[in-house]
mmCIF file of C-alpha atoms in Angstrom:
data_model
loop_
_atom_site.group_PDB
_atom_site.id
_atom_site.type_symbol
_atom_site.label_atom_id
_atom_site.label_comp_id
_atom_site.label_asym_id
_atom_site.label_seq_id
_atom_site.Cartn_x
_atom_site.Cartn_y
_atom_site.Cartn_z
ATOM 1 C CA MET A 8 17.864 2.879 6.545
ATOM 2 C CA SER A 9 19.109 6.305 5.522
ATOM 3 C CA ILE A 10 19.579 9.293 7.778
ATOM 4 C CA GLN A 11 19.937 11.858 4.991
ATOM 5 C CA HIS A 12 17.311 10.476 2.599
ATOM 6 C CA PRO A 13 14.376 8.894 4.483
ATOM 7 C CA ILE A 14 11.946 6.464 2.861
ATOM 8 C CA ILE A 15 8.290 5.877 3.767
ATOM 9 C CA SER A 16 6.634 2.705 2.500
ATOM 10 C CA VAL A 17 2.864 2.171 2.493
ATOM 11 C CA VAL A 18 1.911 -1.462 1.928
ATOM 12 C CA GLY A 19 -1.653 -2.375 1.034
ATOM 13 C CA SER A 20 -3.775 -4.081 -1.591
ATOM 14 C CA SER A 21 -5.790 -2.032 -4.061
ATOM 15 C CA GLY A 22 -8.975 -2.531 -2.056
ATOM 16 C CA ALA A 23 -7.440 -1.377 1.193
ATOM 17 C CA GLY A 24 -8.076 2.310 0.773
ATOM 18 C CA THR A 25 -4.473 3.167 -0.052
ATOM 19 C CA SER A 26 -5.598 5.971 -2.358
ATOM 20 C CA THR A 27 -7.220 7.662 0.644
ATOM 21 C CA VAL A 28 -4.048 7.097 2.621
ATOM 22 C CA LYS A 29 -1.933 8.644 -0.137
ATOM 23 C CA HIS A 30 -4.232 11.664 -0.079
ATOM 24 C CA THR A 31 -3.583 11.984 3.661
ATOM 25 C CA PHE A 32 0.179 11.738 3.189
ATOM 26 C CA ASP A 33 0.063 14.296 0.372
ATOM 27 C CA GLY A 34 -1.790 16.636 2.724
ATOM 28 C CA ILE A 35 0.856 16.224 5.418
ATOM 29 C CA PHE A 36 3.695 16.825 2.937
ATOM 30 C CA ARG A 37 1.982 19.931 1.554
ATOM 31 C CA ARG A 38 1.132 21.392 4.954
ATOM 32 C CA GLU A 39 4.600 20.815 6.390
ATOM 33 C CA GLY A 40 6.373 21.990 3.237
ATOM 34 C CA TYR A 41 8.108 18.680 2.465
ATOM 35 C CA VAL A 42 9.023 17.639 -1.084
ATOM 36 C CA ALA A 43 8.295 13.945 -1.606
ATOM 37 C CA ALA A 44 9.451 11.837 -4.535
ATOM 38 C CA SER A 45 6.881 9.096 -5.243
ATOM 39 C CA ILE A 46 7.170 5.621 -6.705
ATOM 40 C CA GLU A 47 4.292 3.191 -7.188
ATOM 41 C CA GLY A 48 4.371 -0.543 -6.759
ATOM 42 C CA ASP A 49 2.741 -1.352 -10.088
ATOM 43 C CA ALA A 50 5.608 0.444 -11.864
ATOM 44 C CA PHE A 51 7.704 -2.553 -10.792
ATOM 45 C CA HIS A 52 5.443 -5.213 -12.310
ATOM 46 C CA ARG A 53 7.477 -7.468 -14.585
ATOM 47 C CA PHE A 54 4.908 -7.605 -17.397
ATOM 48 C CA ASN A 55 2.657 -5.151 -19.194
ATOM 49 C CA ARG A 56 -1.061 -5.927 -19.319
ATOM 50 C CA ALA A 57 -1.028 -8.099 -22.458
ATOM 51 C CA ASP A 58 2.138 -9.956 -21.518
ATOM 52 C CA MET A 59 0.768 -10.642 -18.028
ATOM 53 C CA LYS A 60 -2.367 -12.227 -19.493
ATOM 54 C CA ALA A 61 -0.213 -14.368 -21.756
ATOM 55 C CA GLU A 62 2.069 -15.382 -18.889
ATOM 56 C CA MET A 63 -0.886 -16.363 -16.694
ATOM 57 C CA ALA A 64 -2.357 -18.434 -19.543
ATOM 58 C CA ASN A 65 0.960 -20.202 -20.104
ATOM 59 C CA ARG A 66 1.385 -20.970 -16.426
ATOM 60 C CA LYS A 67 -2.191 -22.175 -16.088
ATOM 61 C CA ALA A 68 -1.656 -24.499 -19.060
ATOM 62 C CA ALA A 69 1.447 -25.800 -17.282
ATOM 63 C CA GLY A 70 -0.577 -26.527 -14.136
ATOM 64 C CA ASP A 71 0.214 -23.377 -12.119
ATOM 65 C CA ALA A 72 -3.048 -21.746 -11.023
ATOM 66 C CA THR A 73 -1.468 -19.437 -8.425
ATOM 67 C CA PHE A 74 0.425 -16.902 -10.550
ATOM 68 C CA SER A 75 -0.791 -13.304 -10.089
ATOM 69 C CA HIS A 76 0.375 -9.719 -9.600
ATOM 70 C CA PHE A 77 0.869 -10.637 -5.936
ATOM 71 C CA SER A 78 3.543 -13.216 -6.824
ATOM 72 C CA VAL A 79 7.221 -12.465 -6.289
ATOM 73 C CA GLU A 80 8.117 -13.634 -9.805
ATOM 74 C CA ALA A 81 5.531 -11.291 -11.354
ATOM 75 C CA ASN A 82 7.420 -8.267 -10.074
ATOM 76 C CA LEU A 83 10.844 -6.658 -10.348
ATOM 77 C CA LEU A 84 11.488 -6.784 -6.631
ATOM 78 C CA SER A 85 15.268 -6.695 -6.964
ATOM 79 C CA GLU A 86 14.885 -3.482 -8.947
ATOM 80 C CA LEU A 87 12.513 -2.080 -6.308
ATOM 81 C CA GLU A 88 14.979 -2.910 -3.549
ATOM 82 C CA GLY A 89 17.726 -1.336 -5.636
ATOM 83 C CA ALA A 90 15.685 1.840 -6.125
ATOM 84 C CA MET A 91 15.157 2.197 -2.378
ATOM 85 C CA ARG A 92 18.806 1.465 -1.632
ATOM 86 C CA THR A 93 19.963 3.994 -4.217
ATOM 87 C CA TYR A 94 17.578 6.657 -2.944
ATOM 88 C CA GLY A 95 18.745 6.099 0.618
ATOM 89 C CA GLU A 96 22.351 6.569 -0.496
ATOM 90 C CA THR A 97 21.962 9.419 -3.000
ATOM 91 C CA GLY A 98 18.484 10.962 -2.699
ATOM 92 C CA LYS A 99 17.688 9.858 -6.267
ATOM 93 C CA CYS A 100 16.574 6.631 -7.969
ATOM 94 C CA LYS A 101 15.124 5.183 -11.160
ATOM 95 C CA ALA A 102 11.357 4.759 -11.512
ATOM 96 C CA ARG A 103 8.660 4.550 -14.169
ATOM 97 C CA THR A 104 4.866 4.725 -14.381
ATOM 98 C CA TYR A 105 2.341 2.037 -15.256
ATOM 99 C CA VAL A 106 -0.432 3.596 -17.333
ATOM 100 C CA HIS A 107 -3.855 2.316 -16.231
ATOM 101 C CA ASP A 108 -6.394 4.121 -18.398
ATOM 102 C CA GLU A 109 -7.017 6.639 -21.188
ATOM 103 C CA ARG A 110 -6.677 9.628 -18.870
ATOM 104 C CA GLU A 111 -3.204 8.543 -17.804
ATOM 105 C CA ALA A 112 -2.368 7.604 -21.403
ATOM 106 C CA GLU A 113 -3.054 11.164 -22.505
ATOM 107 C CA LEU A 114 -0.910 12.486 -19.668
ATOM 108 C CA HIS A 115 2.092 10.226 -20.321
ATOM 109 C CA GLY A 116 1.814 9.573 -24.058
ATOM 110 C CA VAL A 117 1.784 5.796 -23.523
ATOM 111 C CA GLN A 118 -1.028 3.356 -24.275
ATOM 112 C CA PRO A 119 -3.020 1.937 -21.321
ATOM 113 C CA GLY A 120 -1.546 -1.268 -19.982
ATOM 114 C CA HIS A 121 2.030 -0.237 -20.753
ATOM 115 C CA PHE A 122 4.912 1.414 -18.880
ATOM 116 C CA THR A 123 6.624 4.725 -19.427
ATOM 117 C CA ASP A 124 10.386 4.734 -19.864
ATOM 118 C CA TRP A 125 12.531 4.600 -16.739
ATOM 119 C CA ARG A 126 13.457 8.038 -15.444
ATOM 120 C CA GLU A 127 15.351 9.524 -12.534
ATOM 121 C CA VAL A 128 13.263 10.827 -9.632
ATOM 122 C CA GLY A 129 14.109 12.457 -6.336
ATOM 123 C CA GLU A 130 16.266 15.443 -7.237
ATOM 124 C CA GLY A 131 15.749 18.064 -4.503
ATOM 125 C CA SER A 132 13.348 15.872 -2.499
ATOM 126 C CA ASP A 133 13.137 15.515 1.274
ATOM 127 C CA LEU A 134 11.967 11.893 1.241
ATOM 128 C CA LEU A 135 10.807 8.986 -0.925
ATOM 129 C CA PHE A 136 7.201 7.792 -0.700
ATOM 130 C CA TYR A 137 6.345 4.259 -1.905
ATOM 131 C CA GLU A 138 2.826 2.885 -2.230
ATOM 132 C CA GLY A 139 2.102 -0.648 -3.399
ATOM 133 C CA LEU A 140 1.911 -4.342 -2.626
ATOM 134 C CA HIS A 141 5.528 -5.207 -1.871
ATOM 135 C CA GLY A 142 7.042 -2.369 0.133
ATOM 136 C CA ALA A 143 8.021 -4.513 3.139
ATOM 137 C CA VAL A 144 8.864 -7.841 1.489
ATOM 138 C CA LYS A 145 11.498 -10.173 2.910
ATOM 139 C CA ALA A 146 11.714 -13.177 0.600
ATOM 140 C CA ASP A 147 14.004 -15.065 -1.772
ATOM 141 C CA GLY A 148 17.084 -13.076 -0.769
ATOM 142 C CA ILE A 149 15.245 -9.758 -1.119
ATOM 143 C CA ASP A 150 14.851 -7.440 1.871
ATOM 144 C CA ILE A 151 12.918 -4.348 0.867
ATOM 145 C CA ALA A 152 11.717 -3.772 4.436
ATOM 146 C CA LYS A 153 15.167 -2.852 5.739
ATOM 147 C CA HIS A 154 15.444 0.139 3.403
ATOM 148 C CA ALA A 155 12.277 1.926 4.602
ATOM 149 C CA ASP A 156 12.488 4.180 7.670
ATOM 150 C CA LEU A 157 8.728 4.141 8.249
ATOM 151 C CA LYS A 158 6.576 1.239 7.081
ATOM 152 C CA ILE A 159 2.779 1.556 7.150
ATOM 153 C CA GLY A 160 0.379 -1.329 6.552
ATOM 154 C CA VAL A 161 -3.119 -0.603 5.286
ATOM 155 C CA VAL A 162 -5.416 -3.598 4.973
ATOM 156 C CA PRO A 163 -9.075 -4.509 5.505
ATOM 157 C CA VAL A 164 -10.081 -7.823 7.055
ATOM 158 C CA ILE A 165 -10.239 -10.487 4.372
ATOM 159 C CA ASN A 166 -14.002 -10.654 3.744
ATOM 160 C CA LEU A 167 -14.179 -6.875 3.424
ATOM 161 C CA GLU A 168 -11.264 -6.944 0.988
ATOM 162 C CA TRP A 169 -13.102 -9.489 -1.141
ATOM 163 C CA ILE A 170 -16.330 -7.460 -1.078
ATOM 164 C CA GLN A 171 -14.462 -4.353 -2.216
ATOM 165 C CA LYS A 172 -12.730 -6.232 -5.027
ATOM 166 C CA ILE A 173 -15.918 -7.895 -6.263
ATOM 167 C CA HIS A 174 -17.814 -4.603 -6.368
ATOM 168 C CA ARG A 175 -14.916 -2.678 -7.945
ATOM 169 C CA ASP A 176 -14.197 -5.238 -10.655
ATOM 170 C CA ARG A 177 -17.851 -5.691 -11.565
ATOM 171 C CA ALA A 178 -18.588 -1.974 -11.636
ATOM 172 C CA HIS A 179 -15.433 -0.644 -13.322
ATOM 173 C CA ARG A 180 -14.060 -3.604 -15.275
ATOM 174 C CA GLY A 181 -17.229 -5.428 -16.265
ATOM 175 C CA TYR A 182 -16.195 -8.721 -14.673
ATOM 176 C CA SER A 183 -18.699 -11.305 -13.467
ATOM 177 C CA THR A 184 -18.707 -12.439 -9.841
ATOM 178 C CA GLU A 185 -17.396 -15.811 -11.037
ATOM 179 C CA ALA A 186 -14.453 -14.176 -12.840
ATOM 180 C CA VAL A 187 -13.549 -12.115 -9.778
ATOM 181 C CA THR A 188 -13.802 -15.229 -7.604
ATOM 182 C CA ASP A 189 -11.327 -16.999 -9.895
ATOM 183 C CA THR A 190 -8.924 -14.054 -9.478
ATOM 184 C CA ILE A 191 -9.264 -14.182 -5.691
ATOM 185 C CA LEU A 192 -8.545 -17.920 -5.666
ATOM 186 C CA ARG A 193 -5.531 -17.486 -7.959
ATOM 187 C CA ARG A 194 -4.096 -14.819 -5.651
ATOM 188 C CA MET A 195 -4.575 -16.676 -2.381
ATOM 189 C CA HIS A 196 -1.262 -18.546 -2.422
ATOM 190 C CA ALA A 197 0.789 -15.359 -2.841
ATOM 191 C CA TYR A 198 -1.537 -13.447 -0.504
ATOM 192 C CA VAL A 199 -0.730 -15.927 2.253
ATOM 193 C CA HIS A 200 2.992 -16.289 1.528
ATOM 194 C CA VAL A 201 3.968 -12.836 0.182
ATOM 195 C CA ILE A 202 1.449 -10.146 1.151
ATOM 196 C CA THR A 203 0.365 -11.126 4.666
ATOM 197 C CA PRO A 204 3.881 -11.608 6.155
ATOM 198 C CA GLN A 205 4.734 -7.997 5.346
ATOM 199 C CA PHE A 206 2.331 -6.737 7.991
ATOM 200 C CA THR A 207 4.637 -8.237 10.617
ATOM 201 C CA ASN A 208 7.445 -6.057 9.251
ATOM 202 C CA THR A 209 5.459 -2.803 9.233
ATOM 203 C CA ASP A 210 5.787 -0.237 12.022
ATOM 204 C CA ILE A 211 2.101 0.738 12.142
ATOM 205 C CA ASN A 212 -0.893 -1.149 10.733
ATOM 206 C CA PHE A 213 -4.296 0.328 9.983
ATOM 207 C CA GLN A 214 -6.833 -2.483 9.606
ATOM 208 C CA ARG A 215 -10.444 -1.742 8.738
ATOM 209 C CA VAL A 216 -13.021 -4.029 10.338
ATOM 210 C CA PRO A 217 -16.731 -3.911 9.396
ATOM 211 C CA VAL A 218 -19.326 -4.124 12.163
ATOM 212 C CA VAL A 219 -22.030 -5.466 9.845
ATOM 213 C CA ASP A 220 -22.466 -8.989 8.529
ATOM 214 C CA THR A 221 -19.903 -9.822 5.827
ATOM 215 C CA SER A 222 -20.014 -13.589 6.327
ATOM 216 C CA ASN A 223 -20.639 -14.289 2.617
ATOM 217 C CA PRO A 224 -18.763 -11.628 0.639
ATOM 218 C CA PHE A 225 -19.759 -13.158 -2.681
ATOM 219 C CA ILE A 226 -23.414 -12.179 -2.295
ATOM 220 C CA ALA A 227 -22.942 -8.861 -0.446
ATOM 221 C CA ARG A 228 -24.976 -6.123 -2.112
ATOM 222 C CA TRP A 229 -23.122 -3.161 -0.592
ATOM 223 C CA ILE A 230 -19.649 -2.325 0.619
ATOM 224 C CA PRO A 231 -19.764 -1.480 4.346
ATOM 225 C CA THR A 232 -19.398 2.260 4.806
ATOM 226 C CA ALA A 233 -16.961 4.052 7.088
ATOM 227 C CA GLY A 234 -19.850 4.558 9.507
ATOM 228 C CA GLU A 235 -20.286 0.778 9.587
ATOM 229 C CA SER A 236 -16.609 0.070 10.259
ATOM 230 C CA LEU A 237 -13.871 0.424 12.843
ATOM 231 C CA VAL A 238 -10.128 0.714 12.278
ATOM 232 C CA VAL A 239 -7.655 -1.125 14.477
ATOM 233 C CA ILE A 240 -4.329 0.720 14.672
ATOM 234 C CA ARG A 241 -1.461 -1.447 15.881
ATOM 235 C CA PHE A 242 2.016 -0.139 16.728
ATOM 236 C CA ARG A 243 4.885 -2.610 16.505
ATOM 237 C CA ASN A 244 6.767 -0.553 19.092
ATOM 238 C CA PRO A 245 4.374 1.540 21.215
ATOM 239 C CA ARG A 246 7.171 3.268 23.123
ATOM 240 C CA GLY A 247 6.756 7.028 22.822
ATOM 241 C CA ILE A 248 3.179 6.855 21.515
ATOM 242 C CA ASP A 249 0.918 9.126 23.582
ATOM 243 C CA PHE A 250 -2.173 6.936 23.776
ATOM 244 C CA PRO A 251 -4.071 9.150 26.275
ATOM 245 C CA TYR A 252 -3.628 12.083 23.875
ATOM 246 C CA LEU A 253 -4.855 10.051 20.891
ATOM 247 C CA THR A 254 -7.913 8.668 22.666
ATOM 248 C CA ALA A 255 -8.757 12.164 23.893
ATOM 249 C CA MET A 256 -8.422 13.699 20.421
ATOM 250 C CA ILE A 257 -10.246 10.923 18.517
ATOM 251 C CA HIS A 258 -13.851 10.732 19.682
ATOM 252 C CA ASP A 259 -15.148 7.236 20.532
ATOM 253 C CA SER A 260 -11.700 5.642 20.351
ATOM 254 C CA TRP A 261 -10.291 3.230 22.886
ATOM 255 C CA MET A 262 -7.294 0.994 23.538
ATOM 256 C CA SER A 263 -7.855 -2.717 22.925
ATOM 257 C CA ARG A 264 -4.299 -3.800 23.759
ATOM 258 C CA ALA A 265 -1.180 -2.146 25.093
ATOM 259 C CA ASN A 266 -0.034 -1.465 21.524
ATOM 260 C CA SER A 267 -3.404 -0.986 19.783
ATOM 261 C CA ILE A 268 -6.083 1.653 19.522
ATOM 262 C CA VAL A 269 -9.525 1.261 17.914
ATOM 263 C CA ILE A 270 -11.188 4.197 16.161
ATOM 264 C CA PRO A 271 -14.350 4.807 14.113
ATOM 265 C CA ALA A 272 -13.367 4.379 10.451
ATOM 266 C CA ASP A 273 -14.611 7.861 9.560
ATOM 267 C CA LYS A 274 -11.893 9.231 11.890
ATOM 268 C CA LEU A 275 -9.083 7.531 9.942
ATOM 269 C CA ASP A 276 -7.791 10.689 8.266
ATOM 270 C CA LEU A 277 -7.660 12.541 11.599
ATOM 271 C CA ALA A 278 -5.915 9.621 13.295
ATOM 272 C CA MET A 279 -3.318 9.383 10.557
ATOM 273 C CA GLN A 280 -2.664 13.107 10.717
ATOM 274 C CA LEU A 281 -2.166 12.963 14.494
ATOM 275 C CA ILE A 282 -0.007 9.831 14.469
ATOM 276 C CA LEU A 283 2.056 10.269 11.319
ATOM 277 C CA THR A 284 2.803 14.009 11.220
ATOM 278 C CA PRO A 285 5.288 13.977 14.128
ATOM 279 C CA LEU A 286 6.932 10.784 12.835
ATOM 280 C CA ILE A 287 7.375 12.219 9.337
ATOM 281 C CA THR A 288 8.602 15.526 10.745
ATOM 282 C CA ARG A 289 11.199 13.712 12.814
ATOM 283 C CA LEU A 290 12.476 11.792 9.770
ATOM 284 C CA VAL A 291 12.640 14.828 7.478
ATOM 285 C CA GLU A 292 14.228 17.150 10.014
ATOM 286 C CA ARG A 293 16.806 14.495 10.880
ATOM 287 C CA GLY A 294 17.585 14.156 7.173
ATOM 288 C CA ARG A 295 17.888 17.892 6.657
ATOM 289 C CA ARG A 296 20.290 18.216 9.587
ATOM 290 C CA ALA A 297 22.437 15.380 8.280
ATOM 291 C CA LYS A 298 22.847 16.872 4.780
#
């Protein structure tokens, strides 16, 4: 970890609400006057959209039905680790952007499903902010987790994650339930062996838990709302966390274990502001003093 150039890593799948979390972080950075350089996990995919489809087809033909974007070999994890190491040492690193849709294509001048050129990011920044699937990986000689000063896990319980994916892919990508189910099954091996272990390495986990019946996610007609969910917040090291203050400030919250607090899901933004602002401030101010 770097003293001068801190790194924050948010690890979560696309259905975990990481976009909401990024919005919260952006608000903290803006309010506190911190300049954050950002890199996204999908910028470190190994293949563009067409090449990934071809690679999956080739592997399936060869008998491998588990290859997906979750897989280690589908990503440039050595390059991601190198980017974090370089930023920690110099305050700058190489990154690129994966272009998802026509709006982003117009912005970057690159066709959807492709990457921009690599570029240098971080000049004049106070910290590096990563958001993606692999920001706390320890596997195959790669240790991305050790380079991040603050690691945040954001994940729903598994049935809720599946419900969110099924609804998102049917509504926005035109997939059938059967096609989405095939994707879920293909990802399960890497989900178990690559994604899930990272949440042991994270410093704080935010896990959304529905309080309505999600026993069969493949027939669920609606995604449980924030008002129908709780969030379990677990601290790997609870020392220094003022739990009485948090439970007093967050209405209807309570402690479920000595290192965990449960909150209504519609209080997630408030909870993150209260918990993360002092931690981020400590990292940035320490970095500024060390420069």
